[in-house]
Amino acid sequence: MSGIKSRMRLPEIKKMGRKAIFLWAVCMLMLLSGCWDLRYLDKLGVVLAMGVDDDPSGKQKLRLTVQVVLPQNVAAESKGGTGGTPVTTFTETGDTIFEAIRKMSAKTSRRLFFSHTQMLIIGEKMARKGGIIPLVDLIERNPDIRTDISVVVTRGVRAERLLQMTTQMESIPVNQFHEMIDVNQEAYAMNYAVLVKDLTKLTGKGKQQAVLPSFRIVGDKAAGKSVDNVKTIPAEAIPALSTMAVFRDGKLVDYLKPKESRGLAWLQNKVKSTVIKLACPESKGNLIVEVHEASIQYKIKQSKDGMPVVQAKLEVTGSIQEIMCPGIDVMDEQVLNEIEELTSQAVKKEAEETIRKMQKKWRVDALGWGKEVYLQQPEVWKRIEKDWETVFPEVQHEVVCKTKISGSGVRGESIVK
Amino acid sequence: MLAIIIMTMLAAATATVIWIRNGAKQLFRERGWALFILLTGTLLAIGLLLRLPVPNPTDWIMTIFSPVYKPIVGWVEKGL
Amino acid sequence: MSKFAGMNNAQITSSQCAKLLFLFALGSAVLILPTAITAIAKQDAWLSVLLVGPFNYFILIVFLALADRFPNMSLAQYAEKVLGVWAGKVLTLTYLLLFLLLSALVLRNISDFIGLSVLPRTPVWFVDVTFMIVVIYGVFLGIETIARTGEILFGWVMFVFIIILVSLFNQFDFHNLEPFLYEGIVRPLKGIYPVLGFPIGEFVFITMIFPLVSKQDRAKLRKSLKLSVLLLVSTSVLLIVFLIGVMGAEEVSRSPFSVYDLAKNINIEEILVRVEILVAMVWVGTVFIKLALCVYALTVLTAQMLKLSTYRPLVVPYAFVIVPLSILAYRNVAHAKEFATGVWTVYSLFQGFVLPLLLLVIAAITGKRDSSDGSFPEVKRSDGGHTEDGNPTEGAADLEGKEPSRA
């Protein structure tokens, strides 16, 4: 085919080409109109949180509640109107979560959309009986639900009930729950957020047990379902964080006491800021040290008989922020050193209380010591891995704490003399 | 059924285009081979659509190389 | 465009060749390989990738040696020279099957990925066909176009890669990589097995590309390839280090698309979130290059084996074979895993290393060297069949179906 002949056919080819492209475009139109993964925004029911309870009637394994946002009401509320509740919940029973989700379609007018789910709330009874690990498989496996959502457990209330609370500070209740955990971690460090990602990591080497923050309802439990709840000052019922809950093999064992819960946070390096109350050395009353930074370092050594010895070194930085007793002269370095000593003692005591509870009372390694042994002394871990449940309660430990008090706020001498 | 019809039409259209574009005598061989491969592909696709048991080349490879790869994989996966 | 445009006298530079190698290796290897290696070597998987580094270049040496002996011919053609016409054709047939299967598997990989994470309700064949349309167009346009696209994609890939690394810095936990060599050196050594299969065994595609590197650039080819391999190894090692460092060995070995999951973790102050789809886009780009190169190798190999004058009519028919084959090839996920991480290494190493090595040895023993031209016949030229330096116009003799004469 020489060049001349092809040049002569060029205008013909161009015409044919144009017709072909036009025909092709028309065919494509037929295919594009039914794009399979199309999802219209107003046909989606955006799920903000999921709650899993046990089924009280006992017929099915679990009862799933989803909190779905009602966008038309959120807008109305911000205009100070008398809109309805910003969210609503749907509940359905089933043997597995996915089954319950799909069965729920009998009650919803929109497809449930899980990409914005922020929280998984597990009811107390469910956590005790069924365990939390199987509930998490769907979240991992399904590409829609994200694995960086927080997981919490309830205390004294069903997850369904918690999801039906209206809240005052945030119009979307789940936002309030979600932020509460972070705020608490930064203020008092009694709770810290645990994500699904963290839960799945626990199944690796190290046999660490789970801990989850827990929620309860303060106030009139019966109220709280309607918007009237938030029309009074204070609201009639509010959700509140309780302490961390400890699990064994995914089943809830017990809740920690407040100081122990913070002790756990010390040991897990999750304290962002907190306040430590100290008894004044020379008089009655208390003073407060605000912690700005806290960190822990584990060193695992081997004892003579080849058992791991855990040495935890805590380093705390803080400043004195409230003095309610006389006789404290913060300008005296001696006094500051004394207070540093007292703080270290207090922190050490909290950490040791938690360790004692974990080791002796519950025999549960929620502190991650197995993992530390695995990382630092792999030879030892190889030997004791299968007996870790019996070895852990007997592991010797040593907690050392060093505090540094940098200052005392924006005042020097206290007015309390 | 509809899928088979559409696909056969598509194959026929492609065959026609190939026939026309390669009409010159020098290109007969190319045309022949192209149409042969096209036919194989269409038959394969129809076989799949009708859910006939179509032989799977991966299975051929697995049987041919099984004396070599099975022990190696056994060694690699041991102790996992 | 004339019928023969974009095919003969296609010239690519050595740096384009090197970049194509890099993108090819990154293509599906980065998608599925980390999972397989981490399942075997756990947190020492990065060591496996590091150890396998020299093998990358070692294999290329064989191909380069063959290319030195037969500078203008591709595998199909010098196989015939070395083994004789019929044995050579049989050998080429095995390579046909390799590239056909490879194209189908690569297509299957990417359509699996898109089907699972991005477009779950879309039928599989639609994604396949959409992909193949683009690949067909690319192969039609010829290796020069593919090489130029590769250059652009190369820049993008490096850019996105650096962004991933930088944004995940704050989530990198060095402890995830410990303890080092928990079970000794055996584990990382075992982890080399999947890597040998892909991409290393698949590097044989480059024997089709070597004759197309322009003559002036041949001297630089070795250096460019060395750089490419270096970059490839460092990128893979860094990627696996970050994968394990951010996600932990357990999770990486459980998730089939680990790099996508890695990108899901990118979270800078809640502003730069949910950018995993950008990673997916770049990924799709590299897989496209790999697929285009495989289909190109397939069609050119066929055309050369059958002594056709052009490869272009074969492209669309092959697409008709590749799409159903990709749906057929893996019955389910378990079969896919057993094939990809079990048999494939042996098969591709056999075709990609053992056979070329045999060819090289036989060629060395029988002393065969041939610098005649294997490119497709040129349109009749007005210079009377001879170029300026007195050699016959490339392939002018071929129009009569004769073999090109020794230069």
PDB file of C-alpha atoms in Angstrom, chain A residues 195-390:
ATOM      1  CA  LEU A 195      -9.760   2.204  67.336  1.00  0.00           C
ATOM      2  CA  VAL A 196     -10.727  -0.923  65.449  1.00  0.00           C
ATOM      3  CA  LYS A 197      -7.213  -0.856  64.021  1.00  0.00           C
ATOM      4  CA  ASP A 198      -5.804  -1.156  67.518  1.00  0.00           C
ATOM      5  CA  LEU A 199      -8.091  -4.047  68.323  1.00  0.00           C
ATOM      6  CA  THR A 200      -7.016  -5.992  65.258  1.00  0.00           C
ATOM      7  CA  LYS A 201      -3.369  -5.410  66.094  1.00  0.00           C
ATOM      8  CA  LEU A 202      -3.895  -7.119  69.429  1.00  0.00           C
ATOM      9  CA  THR A 203      -4.374 -10.469  67.814  1.00  0.00           C
ATOM     10  CA  GLY A 204      -0.763 -10.542  66.764  1.00  0.00           C
ATOM     11  CA  LYS A 205       2.174 -11.666  68.774  1.00  0.00           C
ATOM     12  CA  GLY A 206       2.187 -10.640  72.362  1.00  0.00           C
ATOM     13  CA  LYS A 207      -1.234 -11.826  73.413  1.00  0.00           C
ATOM     14  CA  GLN A 208      -2.332  -8.461  74.619  1.00  0.00           C
ATOM     15  CA  GLN A 209      -5.844  -8.143  75.910  1.00  0.00           C
ATOM     16  CA  ALA A 210      -8.179  -5.367  74.967  1.00  0.00           C
ATOM     17  CA  VAL A 211      -9.274  -2.362  76.963  1.00  0.00           C
ATOM     18  CA  LEU A 212     -12.035  -0.053  75.890  1.00  0.00           C
ATOM     19  CA  PRO A 213     -13.427   3.199  77.231  1.00  0.00           C
ATOM     20  CA  SER A 214     -16.915   2.961  78.602  1.00  0.00           C
ATOM     21  CA  PHE A 215     -19.926   5.236  78.569  1.00  0.00           C
ATOM     22  CA  ARG A 216     -22.814   5.577  80.946  1.00  0.00           C
ATOM     23  CA  ILE A 217     -25.793   7.846  81.302  1.00  0.00           C
ATOM     24  CA  VAL A 218     -25.870  10.370  84.122  1.00  0.00           C
ATOM     25  CA  GLY A 219     -29.184  11.737  85.123  1.00  0.00           C
ATOM     26  CA  ASP A 220     -32.688  10.616  84.461  1.00  0.00           C
ATOM     27  CA  LYS A 221     -32.260   7.584  82.290  1.00  0.00           C
ATOM     28  CA  ALA A 222     -35.817   7.578  81.159  1.00  0.00           C
ATOM     29  CA  ALA A 223     -35.549  11.047  79.733  1.00  0.00           C
ATOM     30  CA  GLY A 224     -33.158  11.825  76.956  1.00  0.00           C
ATOM     31  CA  LYS A 225     -34.943  10.459  73.987  1.00  0.00           C
ATOM     32  CA  SER A 226     -36.542  13.622  72.798  1.00  0.00           C
ATOM     33  CA  VAL A 227     -35.433  17.118  72.072  1.00  0.00           C
ATOM     34  CA  ASP A 228     -36.960  18.214  75.369  1.00  0.00           C
ATOM     35  CA  ASN A 229     -34.030  16.618  77.067  1.00  0.00           C
ATOM     36  CA  VAL A 230     -31.752  19.345  75.859  1.00  0.00           C
ATOM     37  CA  LYS A 231     -34.122  22.227  76.482  1.00  0.00           C
ATOM     38  CA  THR A 232     -33.377  22.454  80.187  1.00  0.00           C
ATOM     39  CA  ILE A 233     -30.224  23.582  81.959  1.00  0.00           C
ATOM     40  CA  PRO A 234     -28.662  21.159  82.634  1.00  0.00           C
ATOM     41  CA  ALA A 235     -30.031  18.510  80.337  1.00  0.00           C
ATOM     42  CA  GLU A 236     -32.014  15.866  82.095  1.00  0.00           C
ATOM     43  CA  ALA A 237     -29.791  13.080  81.016  1.00  0.00           C
ATOM     44  CA  ILE A 238     -26.313  13.291  79.568  1.00  0.00           C
ATOM     45  CA  PRO A 239     -23.891  10.680  78.396  1.00  0.00           C
ATOM     46  CA  ALA A 240     -20.710  10.539  80.406  1.00  0.00           C
ATOM     47  CA  LEU A 241     -17.495   8.640  80.208  1.00  0.00           C
ATOM     48  CA  SER A 242     -16.870   6.103  82.869  1.00  0.00           C
ATOM     49  CA  THR A 243     -13.555   4.253  83.211  1.00  0.00           C
ATOM     50  CA  MET A 244     -11.739   1.832  80.973  1.00  0.00           C
ATOM     51  CA  ALA A 245     -13.038  -1.704  80.770  1.00  0.00           C
ATOM     52  CA  VAL A 246     -10.721  -4.682  80.695  1.00  0.00           C
ATOM     53  CA  PHE A 247     -11.315  -7.733  78.556  1.00  0.00           C
ATOM     54  CA  ARG A 248     -10.034 -11.252  78.555  1.00  0.00           C
ATOM     55  CA  ASP A 249     -10.037 -12.954  75.150  1.00  0.00           C
ATOM     56  CA  GLY A 250     -12.510 -10.396  73.974  1.00  0.00           C
ATOM     57  CA  LYS A 251     -14.959 -10.845  76.816  1.00  0.00           C
ATOM     58  CA  LEU A 252     -15.526  -8.092  79.317  1.00  0.00           C
ATOM     59  CA  VAL A 253     -14.076  -8.789  82.730  1.00  0.00           C
ATOM     60  CA  ASP A 254     -14.592  -5.637  84.712  1.00  0.00           C
ATOM     61  CA  TYR A 255     -14.271  -1.892  84.769  1.00  0.00           C
ATOM     62  CA  LEU A 256     -11.281  -0.234  86.347  1.00  0.00           C
ATOM     63  CA  LYS A 257     -11.560   2.215  89.172  1.00  0.00           C
ATOM     64  CA  PRO A 258     -10.877   5.829  88.209  1.00  0.00           C
ATOM     65  CA  LYS A 259      -7.348   5.961  89.585  1.00  0.00           C
ATOM     66  CA  GLU A 260      -6.547   2.585  88.109  1.00  0.00           C
ATOM     67  CA  SER A 261      -7.926   3.685  84.788  1.00  0.00           C
ATOM     68  CA  ARG A 262      -5.505   6.540  84.801  1.00  0.00           C
ATOM     69  CA  GLY A 263      -2.793   4.166  85.913  1.00  0.00           C
ATOM     70  CA  LEU A 264      -3.496   2.195  82.785  1.00  0.00           C
ATOM     71  CA  ALA A 265      -3.141   5.333  80.737  1.00  0.00           C
ATOM     72  CA  TRP A 266       0.243   6.016  82.365  1.00  0.00           C
ATOM     73  CA  LEU A 267       1.379   2.520  81.498  1.00  0.00           C
ATOM     74  CA  GLN A 268       0.138   2.682  77.935  1.00  0.00           C
ATOM     75  CA  ASN A 269       1.728   6.019  77.254  1.00  0.00           C
ATOM     76  CA  LYS A 270      -1.636   7.574  76.566  1.00  0.00           C
ATOM     77  CA  VAL A 271      -1.607  10.441  79.018  1.00  0.00           C
ATOM     78  CA  LYS A 272      -1.752  13.721  77.203  1.00  0.00           C
ATOM     79  CA  SER A 273      -2.402  15.843  80.227  1.00  0.00           C
ATOM     80  CA  THR A 274      -3.904  15.290  83.631  1.00  0.00           C
ATOM     81  CA  VAL A 275      -3.937  16.641  87.157  1.00  0.00           C
ATOM     82  CA  ILE A 276      -2.434  14.941  90.143  1.00  0.00           C
ATOM     83  CA  LYS A 277      -3.767  15.736  93.551  1.00  0.00           C
ATOM     84  CA  LEU A 278      -1.219  15.725  96.306  1.00  0.00           C
ATOM     85  CA  ALA A 279      -1.653  16.101  99.984  1.00  0.00           C
ATOM     86  CA  CYS A 280       0.308  19.079 101.167  1.00  0.00           C
ATOM     87  CA  PRO A 281       3.352  17.982 103.070  1.00  0.00           C
ATOM     88  CA  GLU A 282       3.024  20.174 106.079  1.00  0.00           C
ATOM     89  CA  SER A 283      -0.569  21.108 106.411  1.00  0.00           C
ATOM     90  CA  LYS A 284      -4.014  19.960 105.670  1.00  0.00           C
ATOM     91  CA  GLY A 285      -5.232  20.551 102.183  1.00  0.00           C
ATOM     92  CA  ASN A 286      -4.247  19.668  98.684  1.00  0.00           C
ATOM     93  CA  LEU A 287      -2.219  20.955  95.860  1.00  0.00           C
ATOM     94  CA  ILE A 288      -2.512  20.158  92.227  1.00  0.00           C
ATOM     95  CA  VAL A 289       0.207  19.369  89.792  1.00  0.00           C
ATOM     96  CA  GLU A 290      -0.800  19.614  86.170  1.00  0.00           C
ATOM     97  CA  VAL A 291       0.987  17.163  83.972  1.00  0.00           C
ATOM     98  CA  HIS A 292       2.129  18.505  80.625  1.00  0.00           C
ATOM     99  CA  GLU A 293       3.978  15.506  79.340  1.00  0.00           C
ATOM    100  CA  ALA A 294       4.174  11.916  80.396  1.00  0.00           C
ATOM    101  CA  SER A 295       5.983   9.053  78.812  1.00  0.00           C
ATOM    102  CA  ILE A 296       6.893   5.541  79.739  1.00  0.00           C
ATOM    103  CA  GLN A 297       9.689   3.310  78.625  1.00  0.00           C
ATOM    104  CA  TYR A 298       9.796  -0.380  79.183  1.00  0.00           C
ATOM    105  CA  LYS A 299      12.947  -2.358  79.587  1.00  0.00           C
ATOM    106  CA  ILE A 300      12.711  -6.071  79.856  1.00  0.00           C
ATOM    107  CA  LYS A 301      15.500  -7.852  81.595  1.00  0.00           C
ATOM    108  CA  GLN A 302      16.025 -11.475  82.325  1.00  0.00           C
ATOM    109  CA  SER A 303      15.972 -12.787  85.823  1.00  0.00           C
ATOM    110  CA  LYS A 304      18.285 -15.547  86.944  1.00  0.00           C
ATOM    111  CA  ASP A 305      15.834 -18.271  86.089  1.00  0.00           C
ATOM    112  CA  GLY A 306      15.178 -16.927  82.636  1.00  0.00           C
ATOM    113  CA  MET A 307      11.937 -15.159  83.450  1.00  0.00           C
ATOM    114  CA  PRO A 308      11.302 -11.653  82.194  1.00  0.00           C
ATOM    115  CA  VAL A 309      11.613  -8.750  84.573  1.00  0.00           C
ATOM    116  CA  VAL A 310       9.754  -5.632  83.563  1.00  0.00           C
ATOM    117  CA  GLN A 311      11.233  -2.297  84.368  1.00  0.00           C
ATOM    118  CA  ALA A 312       8.970   0.635  83.644  1.00  0.00           C
ATOM    119  CA  LYS A 313      10.449   4.092  83.628  1.00  0.00           C
ATOM    120  CA  LEU A 314       7.965   6.905  83.778  1.00  0.00           C
ATOM    121  CA  GLU A 315       8.901  10.456  83.065  1.00  0.00           C
ATOM    122  CA  VAL A 316       6.487  13.173  83.973  1.00  0.00           C
ATOM    123  CA  THR A 317       6.723  16.881  83.390  1.00  0.00           C
ATOM    124  CA  GLY A 318       4.351  19.188  85.127  1.00  0.00           C
ATOM    125  CA  SER A 319       3.754  22.394  86.936  1.00  0.00           C
ATOM    126  CA  ILE A 320       1.959  23.365  90.094  1.00  0.00           C
ATOM    127  CA  GLN A 321      -1.364  24.830  89.194  1.00  0.00           C
ATOM    128  CA  GLU A 322      -3.364  25.062  92.377  1.00  0.00           C
ATOM    129  CA  ILE A 323      -2.400  25.426  95.982  1.00  0.00           C
ATOM    130  CA  MET A 324      -5.114  25.132  98.555  1.00  0.00           C
ATOM    131  CA  CYS A 325      -3.025  24.850 101.640  1.00  0.00           C
ATOM    132  CA  PRO A 326      -0.701  27.168 103.439  1.00  0.00           C
ATOM    133  CA  GLY A 327       2.991  26.755 103.822  1.00  0.00           C
ATOM    134  CA  ILE A 328       4.010  25.988 100.276  1.00  0.00           C
ATOM    135  CA  ASP A 329       6.681  28.246  99.019  1.00  0.00           C
ATOM    136  CA  VAL A 330       6.967  27.564  95.354  1.00  0.00           C
ATOM    137  CA  MET A 331       9.943  29.804  94.997  1.00  0.00           C
ATOM    138  CA  ASP A 332      11.998  27.473  97.056  1.00  0.00           C
ATOM    139  CA  GLU A 333      13.743  24.809  95.047  1.00  0.00           C
ATOM    140  CA  GLN A 334      13.730  22.492  98.004  1.00  0.00           C
ATOM    141  CA  VAL A 335       9.948  22.625  98.066  1.00  0.00           C
ATOM    142  CA  LEU A 336       9.742  21.952  94.379  1.00  0.00           C
ATOM    143  CA  ASN A 337      11.967  18.915  94.717  1.00  0.00           C
ATOM    144  CA  GLU A 338       9.752  17.686  97.503  1.00  0.00           C
ATOM    145  CA  ILE A 339       6.704  18.092  95.374  1.00  0.00           C
ATOM    146  CA  GLU A 340       8.429  16.274  92.528  1.00  0.00           C
ATOM    147  CA  GLU A 341       9.081  13.419  94.907  1.00  0.00           C
ATOM    148  CA  LEU A 342       5.458  13.392  96.012  1.00  0.00           C
ATOM    149  CA  THR A 343       4.229  13.420  92.427  1.00  0.00           C
ATOM    150  CA  SER A 344       6.474  10.552  91.469  1.00  0.00           C
ATOM    151  CA  GLN A 345       5.157   8.622  94.439  1.00  0.00           C
ATOM    152  CA  ALA A 346       1.568   9.295  93.472  1.00  0.00           C
ATOM    153  CA  VAL A 347       2.066   8.267  89.860  1.00  0.00           C
ATOM    154  CA  LYS A 348       4.035   5.203  90.870  1.00  0.00           C
ATOM    155  CA  LYS A 349       1.281   4.229  93.252  1.00  0.00           C
ATOM    156  CA  GLU A 350      -1.394   4.514  90.574  1.00  0.00           C
ATOM    157  CA  ALA A 351       0.621   2.512  88.083  1.00  0.00           C
ATOM    158  CA  GLU A 352       1.403  -0.180  90.613  1.00  0.00           C
ATOM    159  CA  GLU A 353      -2.218  -0.426  91.682  1.00  0.00           C
ATOM    160  CA  THR A 354      -3.199  -1.054  88.087  1.00  0.00           C
ATOM    161  CA  ILE A 355      -0.481  -3.619  87.618  1.00  0.00           C
ATOM    162  CA  ARG A 356      -1.507  -5.392  90.764  1.00  0.00           C
ATOM    163  CA  LYS A 357      -5.108  -5.492  89.647  1.00  0.00           C
ATOM    164  CA  MET A 358      -4.168  -6.825  86.242  1.00  0.00           C
ATOM    165  CA  GLN A 359      -1.767  -9.387  87.523  1.00  0.00           C
ATOM    166  CA  LYS A 360      -3.302 -10.659  90.690  1.00  0.00           C
ATOM    167  CA  LYS A 361      -6.982 -10.012  90.536  1.00  0.00           C
ATOM    168  CA  TRP A 362      -7.811 -10.537  86.900  1.00  0.00           C
ATOM    169  CA  ARG A 363      -4.676 -12.205  85.514  1.00  0.00           C
ATOM    170  CA  VAL A 364      -5.078 -10.361  82.266  1.00  0.00           C
ATOM    171  CA  ASP A 365      -2.235  -8.857  80.260  1.00  0.00           C
ATOM    172  CA  ALA A 366      -3.848  -5.708  79.008  1.00  0.00           C
ATOM    173  CA  LEU A 367      -0.653  -3.751  79.508  1.00  0.00           C
ATOM    174  CA  GLY A 368       1.166  -5.078  76.496  1.00  0.00           C
ATOM    175  CA  TRP A 369       3.962  -6.664  78.468  1.00  0.00           C
ATOM    176  CA  GLY A 370       3.872  -9.784  76.352  1.00  0.00           C
ATOM    177  CA  LYS A 371       4.552  -7.625  73.334  1.00  0.00           C
ATOM    178  CA  GLU A 372       7.451  -5.887  75.041  1.00  0.00           C
ATOM    179  CA  VAL A 373       9.007  -9.231  75.964  1.00  0.00           C
ATOM    180  CA  TYR A 374       8.546 -10.354  72.376  1.00  0.00           C
ATOM    181  CA  LEU A 375      10.250  -7.227  71.089  1.00  0.00           C
ATOM    182  CA  GLN A 376      13.096  -6.965  73.542  1.00  0.00           C
ATOM    183  CA  GLN A 377      13.817 -10.509  74.602  1.00  0.00           C
ATOM    184  CA  PRO A 378      12.640 -12.722  71.777  1.00  0.00           C
ATOM    185  CA  GLU A 379      14.481 -15.721  73.131  1.00  0.00           C
ATOM    186  CA  VAL A 380      12.629 -15.528  76.404  1.00  0.00           C
ATOM    187  CA  TRP A 381       9.339 -15.041  74.596  1.00  0.00           C
ATOM    188  CA  LYS A 382       9.877 -18.127  72.488  1.00  0.00           C
ATOM    189  CA  ARG A 383      10.057 -20.156  75.641  1.00  0.00           C
ATOM    190  CA  ILE A 384       7.219 -18.697  77.616  1.00  0.00           C
ATOM    191  CA  GLU A 385       4.811 -17.806  74.836  1.00  0.00           C
ATOM    192  CA  LYS A 386       2.411 -20.653  75.318  1.00  0.00           C
ATOM    193  CA  ASP A 387       2.371 -20.271  79.090  1.00  0.00           C
ATOM    194  CA  TRP A 388       2.010 -16.532  79.090  1.00  0.00           C
ATOM    195  CA  GLU A 389      -1.313 -16.611  80.919  1.00  0.00           C
ATOM    196  CA  THR A 390       0.292 -18.333  83.870  1.00  0.00           C
TER     197      THR A 390
END
